[in-house]
Amino acid sequence: MKPQHLFLFIFLLIGFKSHSQKVFYTSNPKEANYKIFISKNEYEANWIVLKTNWIKNVKRGIWFEVNYKNEADLIVYVVNEKYLADKVVFFTKYESKIKY
């Protein structure tokens, strides 16, 4: 394999992995990367994301819920009040509406 191809392969491998969105919902706010408020209104959301049931579909803005914290790329804590949140999240059904 030529060095240029090897570099491209490594770059693509790292690039795809870095946009992975495996999410763990924690009950401890201190271990979370973000405190999120789940909104029913997409117009007040900072992040509009799509949930998937298939781990092969994960990418930026498409979340797959994992059961263990060490498997996750993103650890979130769900708050009940919007003013306590770092990010407001709306879950969409359409990939074209993703905003992350």
PDB file of C-alpha atoms in Angstrom:
ATOM      1  CA  MET A   1       0.000   0.000   0.000  1.00  0.00           C
ATOM      2  CA  LYS A   2       1.347   3.417  -0.934  1.00  0.00           C
ATOM      3  CA  PRO A   3       1.985   5.928   1.865  1.00  0.00           C
ATOM      4  CA  GLN A   4      -0.630   8.296   0.408  1.00  0.00           C
ATOM      5  CA  HIS A   5      -3.280   5.573   0.513  1.00  0.00           C
ATOM      6  CA  LEU A   6      -2.298   4.586   4.029  1.00  0.00           C
ATOM      7  CA  PHE A   7      -2.578   8.207   5.212  1.00  0.00           C
ATOM      8  CA  LEU A   8      -5.985   8.566   3.541  1.00  0.00           C
ATOM      9  CA  PHE A   9      -7.220   5.326   5.095  1.00  0.00           C
ATOM     10  CA  ILE A  10      -6.121   6.370   8.602  1.00  0.00           C
ATOM     11  CA  PHE A  11      -7.616   9.847   8.151  1.00  0.00           C
ATOM     12  CA  LEU A  12     -10.979   8.432   7.045  1.00  0.00           C
ATOM     13  CA  LEU A  13     -10.995   5.885   9.854  1.00  0.00           C
ATOM     14  CA  ILE A  14     -10.360   8.542  12.495  1.00  0.00           C
ATOM     15  CA  GLY A  15     -12.809  10.959  10.865  1.00  0.00           C
ATOM     16  CA  PHE A  16     -15.696   8.518  10.868  1.00  0.00           C
ATOM     17  CA  LYS A  17     -14.994   7.456  14.440  1.00  0.00           C
ATOM     18  CA  SER A  18     -14.864  11.040  15.706  1.00  0.00           C
ATOM     19  CA  HIS A  19     -18.387  11.777  14.454  1.00  0.00           C
ATOM     20  CA  SER A  20     -19.818   8.733  16.163  1.00  0.00           C
ATOM     21  CA  GLN A  21     -22.745   9.476  18.464  1.00  0.00           C
ATOM     22  CA  LYS A  22     -23.104   6.653  20.953  1.00  0.00           C
ATOM     23  CA  VAL A  23     -24.960   8.216  23.881  1.00  0.00           C
ATOM     24  CA  PHE A  24     -25.243   7.170  27.516  1.00  0.00           C
ATOM     25  CA  TYR A  25     -27.891   8.711  29.784  1.00  0.00           C
ATOM     26  CA  THR A  26     -26.472   9.066  33.287  1.00  0.00           C
ATOM     27  CA  SER A  27     -28.196   9.636  36.605  1.00  0.00           C
ATOM     28  CA  ASN A  28     -25.175  11.536  37.961  1.00  0.00           C
ATOM     29  CA  PRO A  29     -24.929  15.121  36.647  1.00  0.00           C
ATOM     30  CA  LYS A  30     -21.239  15.381  37.598  1.00  0.00           C
ATOM     31  CA  GLU A  31     -20.153  12.711  35.114  1.00  0.00           C
ATOM     32  CA  ALA A  32     -22.138  14.133  32.177  1.00  0.00           C
ATOM     33  CA  ASN A  33     -20.574  15.960  29.235  1.00  0.00           C
ATOM     34  CA  TYR A  34     -23.806  17.919  28.814  1.00  0.00           C
ATOM     35  CA  LYS A  35     -26.954  18.553  30.812  1.00  0.00           C
ATOM     36  CA  ILE A  36     -29.811  18.437  28.335  1.00  0.00           C
ATOM     37  CA  PHE A  37     -33.446  19.443  28.361  1.00  0.00           C
ATOM     38  CA  ILE A  38     -35.666  17.490  25.969  1.00  0.00           C
ATOM     39  CA  SER A  39     -38.041  19.871  24.231  1.00  0.00           C
ATOM     40  CA  LYS A  40     -41.234  19.226  22.303  1.00  0.00           C
ATOM     41  CA  ASN A  41     -40.624  22.331  20.190  1.00  0.00           C
ATOM     42  CA  GLU A  42     -37.926  22.046  17.527  1.00  0.00           C
ATOM     43  CA  TYR A  43     -37.578  25.828  17.193  1.00  0.00           C
ATOM     44  CA  GLU A  44     -36.207  26.286  20.713  1.00  0.00           C
ATOM     45  CA  ALA A  45     -33.653  23.455  20.372  1.00  0.00           C
ATOM     46  CA  ASN A  46     -29.883  23.856  20.134  1.00  0.00           C
ATOM     47  CA  TRP A  47     -29.569  20.281  18.890  1.00  0.00           C
ATOM     48  CA  ILE A  48     -32.068  18.478  16.679  1.00  0.00           C
ATOM     49  CA  VAL A  49     -31.115  14.810  16.682  1.00  0.00           C
ATOM     50  CA  LEU A  50     -32.452  11.530  15.396  1.00  0.00           C
ATOM     51  CA  LYS A  51     -32.500   8.357  17.495  1.00  0.00           C
ATOM     52  CA  THR A  52     -31.605   5.077  15.836  1.00  0.00           C
ATOM     53  CA  ASN A  53     -31.906   1.446  16.873  1.00  0.00           C
ATOM     54  CA  TRP A  54     -28.966   0.370  14.719  1.00  0.00           C
ATOM     55  CA  ILE A  55     -25.364   0.998  15.777  1.00  0.00           C
ATOM     56  CA  LYS A  56     -24.239   1.029  12.133  1.00  0.00           C
ATOM     57  CA  ASN A  57     -26.303   4.187  11.535  1.00  0.00           C
ATOM     58  CA  VAL A  58     -24.549   6.351  14.141  1.00  0.00           C
ATOM     59  CA  LYS A  59     -22.987   9.567  12.963  1.00  0.00           C
ATOM     60  CA  ARG A  60     -23.067  13.227  13.851  1.00  0.00           C
ATOM     61  CA  GLY A  61     -26.615  14.065  14.938  1.00  0.00           C
ATOM     62  CA  ILE A  62     -27.844  10.469  14.937  1.00  0.00           C
ATOM     63  CA  TRP A  63     -27.829   9.009  18.437  1.00  0.00           C
ATOM     64  CA  PHE A  64     -27.623   5.376  19.464  1.00  0.00           C
ATOM     65  CA  GLU A  65     -28.251   4.711  23.161  1.00  0.00           C
ATOM     66  CA  VAL A  66     -25.714   2.421  24.845  1.00  0.00           C
ATOM     67  CA  ASN A  67     -26.097   0.623  28.157  1.00  0.00           C
ATOM     68  CA  TYR A  68     -22.604   1.241  29.527  1.00  0.00           C
ATOM     69  CA  LYS A  69     -20.790   4.526  30.099  1.00  0.00           C
ATOM     70  CA  ASN A  70     -17.447   3.240  28.780  1.00  0.00           C
ATOM     71  CA  GLU A  71     -19.031   2.502  25.369  1.00  0.00           C
ATOM     72  CA  ALA A  72     -20.347   6.050  24.941  1.00  0.00           C
ATOM     73  CA  ASP A  73     -18.908   8.962  22.989  1.00  0.00           C
ATOM     74  CA  LEU A  74     -21.312  11.358  24.680  1.00  0.00           C
ATOM     75  CA  ILE A  75     -22.617  11.213  28.261  1.00  0.00           C
ATOM     76  CA  VAL A  76     -25.730  13.262  28.982  1.00  0.00           C
ATOM     77  CA  TYR A  77     -27.857  14.034  32.002  1.00  0.00           C
ATOM     78  CA  VAL A  78     -31.506  14.952  31.427  1.00  0.00           C
ATOM     79  CA  VAL A  79     -32.817  17.892  33.486  1.00  0.00           C
ATOM     80  CA  ASN A  80     -36.452  18.823  34.127  1.00  0.00           C
ATOM     81  CA  GLU A  81     -36.087  22.580  33.706  1.00  0.00           C
ATOM     82  CA  LYS A  82     -34.783  24.323  30.592  1.00  0.00           C
ATOM     83  CA  TYR A  83     -32.762  26.928  32.486  1.00  0.00           C
ATOM     84  CA  LEU A  84     -30.639  24.158  34.097  1.00  0.00           C
ATOM     85  CA  ALA A  85     -29.593  22.700  30.734  1.00  0.00           C
ATOM     86  CA  ASP A  86     -26.424  23.248  28.712  1.00  0.00           C
ATOM     87  CA  LYS A  87     -28.260  22.216  25.539  1.00  0.00           C
ATOM     88  CA  VAL A  88     -31.909  21.968  24.514  1.00  0.00           C
ATOM     89  CA  VAL A  89     -32.568  18.820  22.471  1.00  0.00           C
ATOM     90  CA  PHE A  90     -35.425  17.970  20.137  1.00  0.00           C
ATOM     91  CA  PHE A  91     -35.776  14.450  18.737  1.00  0.00           C
ATOM     92  CA  THR A  92     -36.834  14.399  15.102  1.00  0.00           C
ATOM     93  CA  LYS A  93     -38.039  11.596  12.856  1.00  0.00           C
ATOM     94  CA  TYR A  94     -36.324  12.974   9.748  1.00  0.00           C
ATOM     95  CA  GLU A  95     -32.610  12.916   8.976  1.00  0.00           C
ATOM     96  CA  SER A  96     -32.927  16.064   6.860  1.00  0.00           C
ATOM     97  CA  LYS A  97     -33.886  18.120   9.960  1.00  0.00           C
ATOM     98  CA  ILE A  98     -30.771  17.256  11.996  1.00  0.00           C
ATOM     99  CA  LYS A  99     -29.014  20.268  13.515  1.00  0.00           C
ATOM    100  CA  TYR A 100     -26.044  19.448  15.712  1.00  0.00           C
TER     101      TYR A 100
END
